[in-house]
Amino acid sequence: MALATTPPGPSSYIAFSKAYRDDPLGAFGQAWKTYGDSIRFKALPGVDVYFVVHPDAAAHVLNSHGQAYRKAASVHQPLSLLLGNGILISEGESWLRQRRLMNPAFHRQSIVKLASVMTRFAQEQADRWERYPTGSTIDVAEEMQQLTLEIVGEALFSTGLEAQLDSFSIAFRRAAEFINDRINAPFKLPMWVPTKPHRQFTENRDRLQQIALHLIQLRRHQQNSPLDLLSMLMAAQDADTGAQMSDSELLDEVMTLLIAGHETVSVTLSWAFHLLGNHPEVLQRLQDELETVLKGNPPSGEDYMQLPYTRTVVEETLRLYPPVWGLSRETIEADEIQGYSIAPKSFVIVGTYFTHRHPEFWTAPEQFNPERFTEAEALKRHKFAYYPFGGGPRICIGNQFALMEATLILATLVQRFHLEPTSAQPVEIDPTFTLRPKNGLSMRLVRR
């Protein structure tokens, strides 16, 4: 039987939009179970939204037919209020130029040099935990956010952000809440309208930008600059024109790296500790690898490739809890996905969270099983069954940085501590901005 010209989907926009506002993952998860891998619904009169889950559809939108799509304005215009026209937001020639300028800073040999920064701050975190009474309850999500912000600050600027940590964290959280509300609002007032939320967002964004811009301007006048990501970005030249980034361009990229760089890894580590706390057999195998390879020493950049099981724990965590649960695109021209017609100017969501749980590609998809990510298993898998950092030309430029950081931090902390759940209740997921534990993650700290 021939496929329908458009995918099936919920008939009531009002009912689905209410379900989405209350629980985005629940709403899309139920729609997926009901209608299958391709779903269509009306967001507003004249606005079609397509939700796709199958790896073939993800590969189509993100890679093979990526030229038919652009970043969805309804999501990325609000994000641009915070991140400017950085590499996460920009399109076309502007994005290509920025990507070429930034690529050398994210080559593996550049990232390995930053491993000592990652482990040094992780060791300092472990030392702080040593001062807590045994059995203390901590908010792992908050602790990991502060740790990863310290690391990305040092990696970018060769200076810790300790003095600005609280100010940066509070301003970022409030700005992120505003952005999320604006993305989901059916009608958006122009930012020049002087509402209280607009004024508060502007104040928080300006606070974040002032921290970043001050450090950029200091570096402009510094002699004997340290070799960090900021110095690499400032020295980068366009291969064709020899042009370098302006302060405005640097600010957008630094804001993107500061925010995306710390948030992605912090939520991954939070979920990793949650999963390890509920799977003692995985924790034991992880501890065995660390004892065998590291012998009680802090991990180094060279050790990263010698910790395969630790890396599989991180990758399986990213499968179950990808920091960005869905990737939004807008069609530039008419397209066809798996036999379904997609009209121009339609909104397409590639459902990463659900692809990672697709039963055709993952056995017992809800189970935590790092063995899925052995080299042999990875070779059997559809390339787009797993894409926590996106895919195709626009795959996240910092994906290797994030994987190394998460692996080395986990190795450092698990050598000295394990974290136990304080409740048998499931941890709720908050999909605001990134996929984070709702209301933090309370766990009990136990020395090894």
Short mmCIF file of C-alpha atoms in Angstrom, two decimals:
data_model
loop_
_atom_site.label_atom_id
_atom_site.label_comp_id
_atom_site.label_asym_id
_atom_site.label_seq_id
_atom_site.Cartn_x
_atom_site.Cartn_y
_atom_site.Cartn_z
CA MET A 1 0.00 0.00 0.00
CA ALA A 2 1.33 3.45 -0.93
CA LEU A 3 2.46 5.74 1.85
CA ALA A 4 0.35 8.75 2.75
CA THR A 5 1.56 12.07 1.35
CA THR A 6 1.89 13.46 4.86
CA PRO A 7 2.64 11.63 8.13
CA PRO A 8 -0.11 10.85 10.62
CA GLY A 9 -0.39 12.81 13.82
CA PRO A 10 -2.66 14.23 16.53
CA SER A 11 -5.74 15.99 15.18
CA SER A 12 -6.12 18.46 18.05
CA TYR A 13 -3.52 21.19 18.17
CA ILE A 14 -4.88 22.49 21.47
CA ALA A 15 -4.72 19.11 23.24
CA PHE A 16 -1.24 18.28 21.96
CA SER A 17 0.19 21.75 22.66
CA LYS A 18 -1.08 21.56 26.26
CA ALA A 19 0.47 18.11 26.68
CA TYR A 20 3.72 19.45 25.19
CA ARG A 21 3.85 22.45 27.54
CA ASP A 22 3.27 20.18 30.55
CA ASP A 23 5.70 17.42 29.51
CA PRO A 24 7.52 17.72 26.14
CA LEU A 25 9.20 14.30 26.32
CA GLY A 26 5.99 12.63 27.46
CA ALA A 27 3.94 14.27 24.70
CA PHE A 28 6.33 13.33 21.90
CA GLY A 29 6.93 9.89 23.39
CA GLN A 30 3.22 9.12 23.40
CA ALA A 31 2.82 10.49 19.86
CA TRP A 32 5.71 8.28 18.71
CA LYS A 33 4.08 5.18 20.20
CA THR A 34 0.74 6.10 18.65
CA TYR A 35 1.73 7.27 15.17
CA GLY A 36 5.20 5.86 14.46
CA ASP A 37 8.54 7.27 13.36
CA SER A 38 7.17 10.24 11.39
CA ILE A 39 4.52 12.54 12.88
CA ARG A 40 2.88 15.74 11.68
CA PHE A 41 0.86 18.27 13.64
CA LYS A 42 -0.16 21.90 13.42
CA ALA A 43 1.68 24.28 15.73
CA LEU A 44 -0.24 27.36 14.61
CA PRO A 45 -2.54 28.06 11.66
CA GLY A 46 -0.39 27.59 8.56
CA VAL A 47 2.60 26.18 10.46
CA ASP A 48 3.31 22.47 10.04
CA VAL A 49 5.59 20.63 12.43
CA TYR A 50 7.13 17.27 11.56
CA PHE A 51 8.68 15.06 14.21
CA VAL A 52 11.00 12.31 12.97
CA VAL A 53 12.70 9.53 14.94
CA HIS A 54 14.08 6.89 12.56
CA PRO A 55 17.90 7.02 12.04
CA ASP A 56 17.35 7.19 8.26
CA ALA A 57 15.29 10.36 8.75
CA ALA A 58 17.94 11.83 11.07
CA ALA A 59 20.65 11.12 8.49
CA HIS A 60 18.48 12.69 5.76
CA VAL A 61 17.83 15.95 7.62
CA LEU A 62 21.21 16.40 9.28
CA ASN A 63 23.51 15.03 6.59
CA SER A 64 22.56 13.82 3.12
CA HIS A 65 19.89 16.51 2.47
CA GLY A 66 21.10 19.09 4.97
CA GLN A 67 21.25 21.75 2.25
CA ALA A 68 17.44 21.70 2.12
CA TYR A 69 17.27 22.80 5.78
CA ARG A 70 18.37 25.65 8.02
CA LYS A 71 18.29 26.18 11.76
CA ALA A 72 14.70 26.78 12.84
CA ALA A 73 14.17 30.50 13.45
CA SER A 74 11.58 29.93 16.19
CA VAL A 75 14.30 28.25 18.28
CA HIS A 76 17.51 29.89 17.15
CA GLN A 77 16.34 33.50 17.11
CA PRO A 78 15.63 33.35 20.86
CA LEU A 79 18.97 31.55 21.37
CA SER A 80 20.75 34.28 19.40
CA LEU A 81 19.64 36.81 22.03
CA LEU A 82 22.10 35.06 24.34
CA LEU A 83 24.71 33.60 21.98
CA GLY A 84 24.80 36.25 19.24
CA ASN A 85 25.85 34.93 15.85
CA GLY A 86 28.29 32.34 17.17
CA ILE A 87 29.00 29.00 15.56
CA LEU A 88 25.90 27.41 17.09
CA ILE A 89 23.59 29.99 15.46
CA SER A 90 25.22 31.19 12.24
CA GLU A 91 24.38 29.81 8.81
CA GLY A 92 25.87 29.59 5.32
CA GLU A 93 29.16 31.29 4.51
CA SER A 94 29.34 32.97 7.91
CA TRP A 95 29.15 29.59 9.67
CA LEU A 96 31.65 28.01 7.26
CA ARG A 97 34.18 30.79 7.87
CA GLN A 98 33.80 30.51 11.65
CA ARG A 99 34.09 26.74 11.54
CA ARG A 100 37.31 26.92 9.53
CA LEU A 101 38.77 29.51 11.90
CA MET A 102 37.91 27.44 14.98
CA ASN A 103 38.80 23.96 13.72
CA PRO A 104 42.50 24.08 14.68
CA ALA A 105 41.62 24.91 18.31
CA PHE A 106 39.58 21.70 18.49
CA HIS A 107 41.99 19.30 16.81
CA ARG A 108 42.74 16.35 19.05
CA GLN A 109 46.35 17.44 19.64
CA SER A 110 45.09 20.81 20.89
CA ILE A 111 42.51 19.23 23.19
CA VAL A 112 44.95 16.71 24.70
CA LYS A 113 47.03 19.66 25.94
CA LEU A 114 44.03 20.70 28.05
CA ALA A 115 43.72 17.33 29.80
CA SER A 116 45.85 18.52 32.72
CA VAL A 117 43.41 21.41 33.27
CA MET A 118 40.51 18.97 33.41
CA THR A 119 42.14 16.60 35.89
CA ARG A 120 43.57 19.39 38.07
CA PHE A 121 40.16 20.90 38.68
CA ALA A 122 38.62 17.45 39.14
CA GLN A 123 41.28 16.70 41.78
CA GLU A 124 40.46 19.97 43.52
CA GLN A 125 36.78 18.96 43.47
CA ALA A 126 37.69 15.61 45.07
CA ASP A 127 39.76 17.43 47.70
CA ARG A 128 36.73 19.58 48.56
CA TRP A 129 34.61 16.45 48.89
CA GLU A 130 37.22 15.00 51.26
CA ARG A 131 36.44 17.82 53.67
CA TYR A 132 32.74 16.89 53.79
CA PRO A 133 31.65 14.50 56.57
CA THR A 134 31.23 10.99 55.16
CA GLY A 135 27.66 10.34 54.14
CA SER A 136 27.02 14.00 53.33
CA THR A 137 24.24 14.75 50.89
CA ILE A 138 25.25 16.90 47.93
CA ASP A 139 23.51 18.31 44.88
CA VAL A 140 25.55 16.59 42.16
CA ALA A 141 24.03 18.72 39.38
CA GLU A 142 25.12 21.94 41.08
CA GLU A 143 28.58 20.57 41.93
CA MET A 144 29.17 19.41 38.35
CA GLN A 145 27.99 22.70 36.91
CA GLN A 146 30.48 24.65 39.01
CA LEU A 147 33.30 22.21 38.22
CA THR A 148 32.78 22.27 34.45
CA LEU A 149 32.44 26.06 34.45
CA GLU A 150 35.80 26.31 36.23
CA ILE A 151 37.36 24.00 33.66
CA VAL A 152 35.99 25.74 30.58
CA GLY A 153 37.02 29.09 32.05
CA GLU A 154 40.58 27.88 32.56
CA ALA A 155 40.69 26.16 29.15
CA LEU A 156 39.46 29.31 27.41
CA PHE A 157 41.20 32.03 29.40
CA SER A 158 43.91 30.32 31.47
CA THR A 159 42.29 31.92 34.47
CA GLY A 160 39.77 30.40 36.82
CA LEU A 161 36.31 31.91 37.07
CA GLU A 162 36.06 31.31 40.81
CA ALA A 163 35.30 34.95 41.58
CA GLN A 164 32.53 35.04 38.97
CA LEU A 165 31.15 31.52 39.44
CA ASP A 166 28.07 32.44 41.44
CA SER A 167 27.31 35.51 39.35
CA PHE A 168 27.77 33.60 36.08
CA SER A 169 25.73 30.58 37.20
CA ILE A 170 22.80 32.62 38.45
CA ALA A 171 22.75 34.89 35.39
CA PHE A 172 22.99 31.90 33.04
CA ARG A 173 20.20 29.96 34.73
CA ARG A 174 17.85 32.95 34.64
CA ALA A 175 18.72 33.78 31.03
CA ALA A 176 18.22 30.14 30.01
CA GLU A 177 14.76 30.07 31.62
CA PHE A 178 13.79 33.20 29.66
CA ILE A 179 15.07 31.70 26.39
CA ASN A 180 13.14 28.48 26.97
CA ASP A 181 9.93 30.39 27.74
CA ARG A 182 10.39 32.50 24.62
CA ILE A 183 10.99 29.46 22.41
CA ASN A 184 7.75 27.88 23.62
CA ALA A 185 5.64 31.05 23.58
CA PRO A 186 3.11 31.02 20.69
CA PHE A 187 3.35 34.83 20.42
CA LYS A 188 6.51 36.82 21.15
CA LEU A 189 6.64 40.53 21.94
CA PRO A 190 9.58 42.37 20.34
CA MET A 191 12.51 42.67 22.74
CA TRP A 192 12.31 46.46 22.63
CA VAL A 193 8.99 46.32 24.50
CA PRO A 194 10.07 47.18 28.07
CA THR A 195 8.44 44.31 29.96
CA LYS A 196 9.88 43.10 33.27
CA PRO A 197 11.02 39.71 31.82
CA HIS A 198 12.73 41.53 28.91
CA ARG A 199 14.58 43.88 31.27
CA GLN A 200 15.64 41.04 33.56
CA PHE A 201 16.90 38.95 30.65
CA THR A 202 18.88 41.86 29.25
CA GLU A 203 20.50 42.45 32.65
CA ASN A 204 21.47 38.79 32.96
CA ARG A 205 22.79 38.56 29.39
CA ASP A 206 24.80 41.76 29.86
CA ARG A 207 26.31 40.35 33.06
CA LEU A 208 27.45 37.25 31.19
CA GLN A 209 28.83 39.25 28.26
CA GLN A 210 30.69 41.66 30.55
CA ILE A 211 32.57 38.75 32.15
CA ALA A 212 33.55 37.33 28.75
CA LEU A 213 34.35 40.67 27.07
CA HIS A 214 36.52 41.84 29.97
CA LEU A 215 38.69 38.74 29.62
CA ILE A 216 38.94 39.18 25.82
CA GLN A 217 40.02 42.81 26.17
CA LEU A 218 42.60 41.92 28.82
CA ARG A 219 44.08 39.34 26.48
CA ARG A 220 44.31 41.88 23.63
CA HIS A 221 46.80 43.86 25.73
CA GLN A 222 48.64 40.93 27.29
CA GLN A 223 52.17 40.01 26.33
CA ASN A 224 53.36 36.39 26.32
CA SER A 225 49.79 35.08 26.10
CA PRO A 226 49.27 31.53 27.36
CA LEU A 227 48.39 28.83 24.85
CA ASP A 228 44.69 28.33 25.48
CA LEU A 229 41.55 28.23 23.35
CA LEU A 230 41.14 32.01 23.43
CA SER A 231 44.68 32.61 22.16
CA MET A 232 44.11 30.00 19.42
CA LEU A 233 40.89 31.72 18.36
CA MET A 234 42.50 35.17 18.42
CA ALA A 235 45.42 33.94 16.30
CA ALA A 236 43.24 32.05 13.80
CA GLN A 237 43.30 33.46 10.27
CA ASP A 238 41.01 32.84 7.32
CA ALA A 239 43.00 30.77 4.82
CA ASP A 240 41.75 32.85 1.87
CA THR A 241 41.72 36.40 3.24
CA GLY A 242 44.01 36.30 6.27
CA ALA A 243 41.24 37.98 8.29
CA GLN A 244 40.98 37.36 12.03
CA MET A 245 37.99 37.51 14.36
CA SER A 246 36.81 40.88 15.62
CA ASP A 247 36.06 41.39 19.33
CA SER A 248 32.36 41.08 18.53
CA GLU A 249 32.89 37.73 16.78
CA LEU A 250 35.14 36.53 19.59
CA LEU A 251 32.50 37.52 22.16
CA ASP A 252 29.85 35.44 20.40
CA GLU A 253 32.15 32.42 20.18
CA VAL A 254 33.36 32.75 23.76
CA MET A 255 29.77 33.02 25.03
CA THR A 256 28.86 29.92 23.01
CA LEU A 257 31.84 27.94 24.30
CA LEU A 258 31.38 29.06 27.91
CA ILE A 259 27.69 28.21 28.00
CA ALA A 260 27.50 25.15 25.78
CA GLY A 261 30.89 23.90 26.95
CA HIS A 262 30.07 23.71 30.63
CA GLU A 263 26.36 22.88 30.46
CA THR A 264 26.71 19.85 28.16
CA VAL A 265 29.36 18.14 30.28
CA SER A 266 27.81 19.03 33.64
CA VAL A 267 24.46 17.42 32.81
CA THR A 268 26.20 14.35 31.32
CA LEU A 269 28.21 13.84 34.51
CA SER A 270 25.14 14.35 36.69
CA TRP A 271 23.27 11.61 34.83
CA ALA A 272 26.36 9.37 34.85
CA PHE A 273 26.57 9.51 38.66
CA HIS A 274 22.83 8.87 38.87
CA LEU A 275 23.11 5.80 36.64
CA LEU A 276 26.21 4.46 38.41
CA GLY A 277 24.51 4.90 41.77
CA ASN A 278 21.71 2.63 40.59
CA HIS A 279 23.90 0.06 38.81
CA PRO A 280 26.56 -1.19 41.25
CA GLU A 281 27.77 -3.87 38.83
CA VAL A 282 28.69 -1.20 36.26
CA LEU A 283 30.32 0.92 38.98
CA GLN A 284 32.42 -2.05 40.11
CA ARG A 285 33.68 -2.73 36.60
CA LEU A 286 34.49 0.94 36.16
CA GLN A 287 36.43 1.00 39.45
CA ASP A 288 38.33 -2.14 38.41
CA GLU A 289 39.45 -0.50 35.15
CA LEU A 290 40.58 2.64 36.97
CA GLU A 291 42.60 0.64 39.50
CA THR A 292 44.24 -1.44 36.77
CA VAL A 293 45.12 1.44 34.45
CA LEU A 294 45.72 4.38 36.78
CA LYS A 295 46.98 2.58 39.93
CA GLY A 296 45.75 5.42 42.12
CA ASN A 297 47.23 8.23 39.98
CA PRO A 298 45.22 11.05 38.42
CA PRO A 299 44.40 10.36 34.74
CA SER A 300 46.29 12.20 32.01
CA GLY A 301 45.56 12.94 28.38
CA GLU A 302 47.52 9.83 27.43
CA ASP A 303 45.36 7.73 29.77
CA TYR A 304 42.18 8.81 27.99
CA MET A 305 42.55 6.20 25.27
CA GLN A 306 43.49 3.56 27.85
CA LEU A 307 40.13 3.85 29.64
CA PRO A 308 37.73 2.23 27.15
CA TYR A 309 35.12 1.15 29.71
CA THR A 310 35.05 4.59 31.33
CA ARG A 311 34.38 6.08 27.90
CA THR A 312 31.58 3.59 27.23
CA VAL A 313 29.93 4.66 30.50
CA VAL A 314 29.98 8.26 29.27
CA GLU A 315 28.66 7.29 25.84
CA GLU A 316 25.84 5.16 27.24
CA THR A 317 24.91 8.06 29.51
CA LEU A 318 24.76 10.31 26.44
CA ARG A 319 22.53 7.75 24.73
CA LEU A 320 19.99 7.72 27.54
CA TYR A 321 20.25 11.42 28.36
CA PRO A 322 21.49 13.41 25.34
CA PRO A 323 21.98 17.00 26.55
CA VAL A 324 19.94 18.32 23.61
CA TRP A 325 16.92 16.04 23.31
CA GLY A 326 15.83 17.22 19.84
CA LEU A 327 17.33 19.15 16.91
CA SER A 328 15.14 21.70 15.17
CA ARG A 329 15.30 22.59 11.50
CA GLU A 330 13.24 24.55 8.96
CA THR A 331 12.78 23.47 5.35
CA ILE A 332 14.16 25.87 2.76
CA GLU A 333 12.54 23.96 -0.08
CA ALA A 334 10.09 21.09 -0.48
CA ASP A 335 11.53 17.75 0.56
CA GLU A 336 10.56 14.13 1.06
CA ILE A 337 11.49 12.10 4.15
CA GLN A 338 10.91 8.35 4.04
CA GLY A 339 8.17 8.73 1.46
CA TYR A 340 6.40 11.63 3.18
CA SER A 341 6.15 15.06 1.55
CA ILE A 342 7.51 17.98 3.57
CA ALA A 343 6.36 21.44 2.51
CA PRO A 344 8.70 24.47 2.33
CA LYS A 345 8.92 26.58 5.51
CA SER A 346 7.91 23.62 7.66
CA PHE A 347 9.38 22.99 11.09
CA VAL A 348 11.18 19.65 11.51
CA ILE A 349 12.26 18.19 14.87
CA VAL A 350 14.74 15.32 14.82
CA GLY A 351 14.01 13.47 18.06
CA THR A 352 17.47 12.50 19.37
CA TYR A 353 16.16 11.27 22.73
CA PHE A 354 13.78 8.86 21.00
CA THR A 355 16.15 7.71 18.25
CA HIS A 356 18.50 6.69 21.06
CA ARG A 357 15.70 4.49 22.40
CA HIS A 358 14.47 3.06 19.10
CA PRO A 359 13.80 -0.66 19.68
CA GLU A 360 14.79 -1.58 16.11
CA PHE A 361 18.33 -0.37 16.79
CA TRP A 362 18.79 -0.86 20.53
CA THR A 363 18.09 -4.06 22.47
CA ALA A 364 16.31 -3.31 25.78
CA PRO A 365 16.66 0.41 25.01
CA GLU A 366 15.68 1.65 28.49
CA GLN A 367 18.45 -0.33 30.20
CA PHE A 368 21.82 1.16 31.13
CA ASN A 369 24.38 -1.04 29.38
CA PRO A 370 27.79 0.47 28.50
CA GLU A 371 28.66 -2.72 26.57
CA ARG A 372 26.69 -1.25 23.65
CA PHE A 373 29.64 1.03 22.96
CA THR A 374 32.45 -1.43 22.56
CA GLU A 375 34.23 -0.99 19.25
CA ALA A 376 32.72 -4.21 17.88
CA GLU A 377 29.16 -3.18 18.76
CA ALA A 378 29.62 0.34 17.38
CA LEU A 379 30.62 -1.08 13.98
CA LYS A 380 27.28 -2.92 13.73
CA ARG A 381 25.19 0.14 14.47
CA HIS A 382 23.42 2.51 12.08
CA LYS A 383 25.53 5.66 11.98
CA PHE A 384 22.56 7.82 12.96
CA ALA A 385 21.15 5.56 15.67
CA TYR A 386 23.36 7.61 18.03
CA TYR A 387 24.07 11.33 17.59
CA PRO A 388 24.27 13.11 20.97
CA PHE A 389 26.32 15.93 19.40
CA GLY A 390 24.28 16.19 16.20
CA GLY A 391 25.55 14.89 12.89
CA GLY A 392 26.67 15.77 9.40
CA PRO A 393 28.65 18.96 8.65
CA ARG A 394 27.21 20.73 11.71
CA ILE A 395 28.21 18.13 14.27
CA CYS A 396 29.27 19.93 17.47
CA ILE A 397 32.81 21.24 17.08
CA GLY A 398 33.51 20.58 20.77
CA ASN A 399 32.35 16.96 20.87
CA GLN A 400 35.84 15.51 21.45
CA PHE A 401 36.57 18.13 24.11
CA ALA A 402 33.34 17.19 25.91
CA LEU A 403 33.98 13.43 25.70
CA MET A 404 37.52 13.77 27.03
CA GLU A 405 36.46 16.12 29.82
CA ALA A 406 33.58 13.92 30.98
CA THR A 407 35.77 10.79 30.88
CA LEU A 408 38.67 12.32 32.80
CA ILE A 409 36.45 13.93 35.44
CA LEU A 410 34.53 10.70 35.96
CA ALA A 411 37.79 8.73 36.25
CA THR A 412 39.22 11.21 38.77
CA LEU A 413 36.19 11.32 41.05
CA VAL A 414 35.21 7.64 40.91
CA GLN A 415 38.72 6.67 42.04
CA ARG A 416 38.07 8.37 45.36
CA PHE A 417 34.29 8.37 45.86
CA HIS A 418 31.07 6.74 44.93
CA LEU A 419 27.69 8.44 45.10
CA GLU A 420 24.58 6.72 46.40
CA PRO A 421 20.99 7.71 45.63
CA THR A 422 19.13 9.29 48.53
CA SER A 423 15.74 8.15 47.26
CA ALA A 424 14.27 5.21 45.40
CA GLN A 425 11.99 7.58 43.50
CA PRO A 426 12.77 8.11 39.79
CA VAL A 427 14.59 11.35 39.01
CA GLU A 428 12.42 13.67 36.95
CA ILE A 429 13.82 15.09 33.73
CA ASP A 430 13.74 18.82 33.07
CA PRO A 431 14.06 19.42 29.29
CA THR A 432 14.48 23.19 29.73
CA PHE A 433 17.46 24.32 27.62
CA THR A 434 19.26 21.01 28.17
CA LEU A 435 18.15 17.63 29.54
CA ARG A 436 18.97 18.09 33.21
CA PRO A 437 17.71 16.51 36.45
CA LYS A 438 14.70 18.46 37.64
CA ASN A 439 15.33 20.34 40.89
CA GLY A 440 18.91 19.12 41.03
CA LEU A 441 20.23 15.67 41.91
CA SER A 442 20.60 14.80 45.58
CA MET A 443 23.10 11.99 46.26
CA ARG A 444 25.04 10.68 49.26
CA LEU A 445 28.82 11.06 49.16
CA VAL A 446 30.80 7.97 50.23
CA ARG A 447 34.59 7.76 50.36
CA ARG A 448 36.19 4.67 48.90
#
